[in-house]
Amino acid sequence: MGVLPWSCRCGLNPSPSKSRGAPARPPPATRGRRSKYTGQSVRVMPMRVLTVGKKRSQGTQLLLEEYKEKLGHYCDVEDTLIKSNPKLTSDVKVQIEAEDASMMQQLKAEDFVVVLDENGKDLISEQIADLIGDAGNTGSSRLTFCIGGPYGLGEQVRERADATIRLSSLVLNHQVALIVLMEQLYRAWTIIKGQKYHH
Ligand SMILES: C[S@@+](CC[C@H](N)C(=O)[O-])C[C@H]1O[C@@H](n2cnc3c(N)ncnc32)[C@H](O)[C@@H]1O
């Protein structure tokens, strides 16, 4: 059987025993389950998630509340919904610029800004824990995550980013991205605290 066309690009092969390429990630048994901050005291900064969008679905809101409560055991968490397409324009460029300006208004100089983008840096969960710990050492006073609307984030926010990360190589709906991010932030804190959630 020939190698599937996508296997060389992503490093995965449907039949690992016949694979010639390196796997995209190390197998779980060899992956570290700890962050460099596991078991250490980390400066706790409030977290905020900025999302561009319209009214959230009930399901998203329920899950969001659940993760806000879980995360709230470790740090203050705030979520802010930025109105999508405030100018009600049909020009995509104008829409992105208006959403970009609204998001920039929310960002303060003392924010450590993490932009979520499907082309961002690929992190494993332990590295999200590292990111939280590292951000606490920068002198920033708040950790802010930015999720774009249907056409993504604008130039100003992208340039303001202290880090740009991705949650998957797939493009996610902004509500899905929000929930995945919240779960990963909760997971990251359990990694820092050495708790049993992550194994
Ligand atoms: C529907 S996506 C927008 C996709 C659009 N192609 C773009 O240029 O960003 C809405 C937002 O969800 C977030 N998002 C979607 N997929 C993501 C992924 N795989 N990793 C991280 N964030 C993602 C990003 O913040 C993105 O701006």
Coordinates of C-alpha atoms and ligand atoms in Angstrom, one line a residue:
M1 CA 0.0 0.0 0.0
G2 CA 1.4 3.4 -0.9
V3 CA 1.9 6.2 1.6
L4 CA -1.1 8.5 1.9
P5 CA -0.4 11.9 0.4
W6 CA -0.7 13.8 3.7
S7 CA 1.6 11.5 5.7
C8 CA 4.8 13.1 4.7
R9 CA 3.6 16.6 5.6
C10 CA 2.3 15.9 9.0
G11 CA 4.7 13.2 10.0
L12 CA 2.0 10.7 10.8
N13 CA 1.3 7.4 9.1
P14 CA -1.8 5.3 9.5
S15 CA 0.3 2.2 10.0
P16 CA 3.1 3.1 12.5
S17 CA 4.9 -0.2 12.1
K18 CA 5.5 0.5 8.5
S19 CA 6.2 4.2 9.0
R20 CA 9.5 5.6 7.8
G21 CA 8.9 9.1 9.0
A22 CA 9.3 10.3 12.6
P23 CA 6.0 10.6 14.5
A24 CA 4.7 14.2 14.9
R25 CA 4.9 13.9 18.7
P26 CA 6.7 11.5 21.0
P27 CA 4.6 8.6 22.2
P28 CA 2.8 9.3 25.6
A29 CA 5.1 7.1 27.6
T30 CA 8.1 9.2 26.7
R31 CA 6.4 12.6 27.0
G32 CA 7.1 14.5 30.2
R33 CA 4.0 14.9 32.4
R34 CA 5.5 17.8 34.2
S35 CA 6.1 21.5 33.6
K36 CA 9.3 23.2 34.8
Y37 CA 6.9 24.9 37.3
T38 CA 5.4 21.7 38.7
G39 CA 5.4 21.8 42.4
Q40 CA 6.9 25.3 42.5
S41 CA 5.3 28.5 43.6
V42 CA 4.2 30.5 40.6
R43 CA 3.2 34.1 40.6
V44 CA -0.6 34.1 40.2
M45 CA -1.9 36.6 37.7
P46 CA -5.5 37.1 36.8
M47 CA -6.5 35.7 33.5
R48 CA -8.8 37.2 30.9
V49 CA -10.1 35.7 27.6
L50 CA -11.2 38.1 24.9
T51 CA -13.4 36.6 22.2
V52 CA -14.8 38.2 19.2
G53 CA -18.3 36.9 18.4
K54 CA -22.0 37.2 18.7
K55 CA -24.1 35.8 21.5
R56 CA -22.8 32.5 22.6
S57 CA -24.8 29.3 22.3
Q58 CA -26.2 27.9 25.6
G59 CA -24.0 24.9 25.4
T60 CA -20.9 27.0 25.1
Q61 CA -22.0 29.3 28.0
L62 CA -22.6 26.3 30.2
L63 CA -19.2 24.7 29.5
L64 CA -17.5 28.1 29.9
E65 CA -19.1 28.6 33.3
E66 CA -18.0 25.1 34.3
Y67 CA -14.4 25.9 33.4
K68 CA -14.5 29.4 34.9
E69 CA -15.4 27.8 38.2
K70 CA -12.7 25.1 38.0
L71 CA -10.1 27.7 37.0
G72 CA -11.3 30.1 39.7
H73 CA -9.7 27.7 42.2
Y74 CA -6.3 28.8 40.9
C75 CA -6.7 32.4 39.7
D76 CA -9.2 35.1 38.9
V77 CA -10.8 34.5 35.5
E78 CA -12.7 37.0 33.4
D79 CA -14.2 36.5 29.9
T80 CA -15.1 39.3 27.7
L81 CA -17.1 39.0 24.5
I82 CA -16.2 41.6 21.9
K83 CA -19.0 42.4 19.5
S84 CA -18.4 40.9 16.1
N85 CA -18.7 43.3 13.1
P86 CA -19.6 46.4 15.1
K87 CA -20.0 48.5 11.9
L88 CA -22.3 46.0 10.3
T89 CA -20.3 46.1 7.1
S90 CA -20.1 43.6 4.3
D91 CA -16.5 44.5 3.7
V92 CA -14.4 41.8 5.4
K93 CA -11.3 44.1 5.7
V94 CA -13.3 46.8 7.4
Q95 CA -14.9 44.2 9.8
I96 CA -11.5 42.8 10.8
E97 CA -10.1 46.3 11.4
A98 CA -13.1 47.3 13.5
E99 CA -12.8 44.1 15.6
D100 CA -9.0 44.7 15.9
A101 CA -9.6 48.2 17.2
S102 CA -12.2 47.0 19.7
M103 CA -9.8 44.3 21.0
M104 CA -6.9 46.8 21.2
Q105 CA -9.0 49.0 23.4
Q106 CA -9.3 46.2 25.9
L107 CA -5.5 45.6 26.0
K108 CA -3.4 47.4 28.6
A109 CA 0.4 47.9 28.5
E110 CA 0.7 45.6 31.5
D111 CA -1.1 42.7 29.9
F112 CA 0.9 39.6 28.8
V113 CA -1.0 38.9 25.5
V114 CA -1.4 35.5 24.1
V115 CA -3.0 35.3 20.6
L116 CA -4.8 32.2 19.5
D117 CA -4.2 31.3 15.9
E118 CA -4.2 28.1 14.0
N119 CA -0.8 29.0 12.5
G120 CA 0.7 29.8 15.9
K121 CA 3.2 27.8 17.9
D122 CA 2.3 24.2 18.6
L123 CA 2.4 23.6 22.4
I124 CA 1.8 20.5 24.5
S125 CA -0.2 20.9 27.7
E126 CA 3.0 21.0 29.9
Q127 CA 4.2 24.0 27.8
I128 CA 1.0 25.9 28.4
A129 CA 1.8 25.4 32.1
D130 CA 5.3 26.8 31.4
L131 CA 3.8 29.7 29.5
I132 CA 1.6 30.6 32.6
G133 CA 4.7 30.4 34.9
D134 CA 6.9 32.3 32.5
A135 CA 4.3 35.1 32.0
G136 CA 4.2 35.5 35.8
N137 CA 8.0 36.3 35.7
T138 CA 7.7 39.1 33.1
G139 CA 6.4 41.8 35.4
S140 CA 3.0 41.8 33.6
S141 CA 0.0 42.0 35.8
R142 CA -2.6 40.1 33.7
L143 CA -2.5 37.2 31.3
T144 CA -4.9 37.9 28.4
F145 CA -5.8 35.5 25.7
C146 CA -7.3 36.7 22.4
I147 CA -9.6 34.7 20.1
G148 CA -10.7 36.2 16.8
G149 CA -14.0 36.2 15.0
P150 CA -15.0 34.4 11.8
Y151 CA -12.2 36.1 9.8
G152 CA -9.6 35.9 12.5
L153 CA -7.6 38.6 14.3
G154 CA -6.4 41.9 12.9
E155 CA -2.8 43.1 12.5
Q156 CA -2.6 45.3 15.6
V157 CA -3.5 42.5 18.0
R158 CA -1.2 40.1 16.2
E159 CA 1.7 42.6 16.5
R160 CA 0.9 43.3 20.2
A161 CA 1.1 39.5 21.0
D162 CA 3.8 38.4 23.4
A163 CA 3.1 34.8 22.3
T164 CA 1.0 33.3 19.5
I165 CA -0.1 29.7 20.0
R166 CA -2.3 27.2 18.4
L167 CA -4.6 24.6 20.0
S168 CA -4.7 22.3 16.9
S169 CA -3.6 22.4 13.3
L170 CA -7.4 22.4 12.5
V171 CA -9.3 25.6 12.2
L172 CA -11.8 25.7 15.1
N173 CA -14.9 27.8 15.5
H174 CA -14.2 30.6 18.0
Q175 CA -16.6 29.1 20.6
V176 CA -14.9 25.7 20.3
A177 CA -11.5 27.4 20.5
L178 CA -12.7 29.2 23.7
I179 CA -13.7 25.9 25.4
V180 CA -10.6 24.1 24.4
L181 CA -8.5 27.0 25.7
M182 CA -10.4 27.0 29.0
E183 CA -9.9 23.3 29.5
Q184 CA -6.2 23.6 28.7
L185 CA -5.7 26.5 31.1
Y186 CA -7.4 24.4 33.8
R187 CA -5.2 21.4 32.9
A188 CA -2.1 23.6 33.0
W189 CA -2.9 24.7 36.5
T190 CA -3.3 21.1 37.6
I191 CA 0.1 20.4 36.0
I192 CA 1.7 23.2 37.9
K193 CA 0.1 22.0 41.2
G194 CA 1.1 18.4 40.4
Q195 CA -2.6 17.3 40.7
K196 CA -4.0 14.1 39.3
Y197 CA -6.2 15.5 36.5
H198 CA -3.3 15.3 34.0
H199 CA -1.7 11.8 33.4
Ligands
LIG1 C1 -13.0 30.7 12.8 S1 -11.4 31.1 13.5 C2 -10.9 32.2 12.3 C3 -10.1 31.6 11.2 C4 -9.5 32.5 10.2 N1 -9.0 31.7 9.1 C5 -8.3 33.3 10.7 O1 -7.7 33.9 9.8 O2 -7.9 33.3 11.9 C6 -11.8 32.1 14.8 C7 -10.7 32.2 15.8 O3 -10.6 31.0 16.6 C8 -9.3 30.8 17.0 N2 -8.8 29.6 16.4 C9 -9.4 28.8 15.5 N3 -8.7 27.7 15.3 C10 -7.7 27.7 16.1 C11 -6.6 26.8 16.4 N4 -6.5 25.7 15.8 N5 -5.7 27.2 17.4 C12 -5.8 28.3 18.0 N6 -6.8 29.2 17.8 C13 -7.7 28.9 16.9 C14 -8.5 32.0 16.5 O4 -8.3 33.0 17.5 C15 -9.3 32.5 15.3 O5 -9.1 33.9 15.1

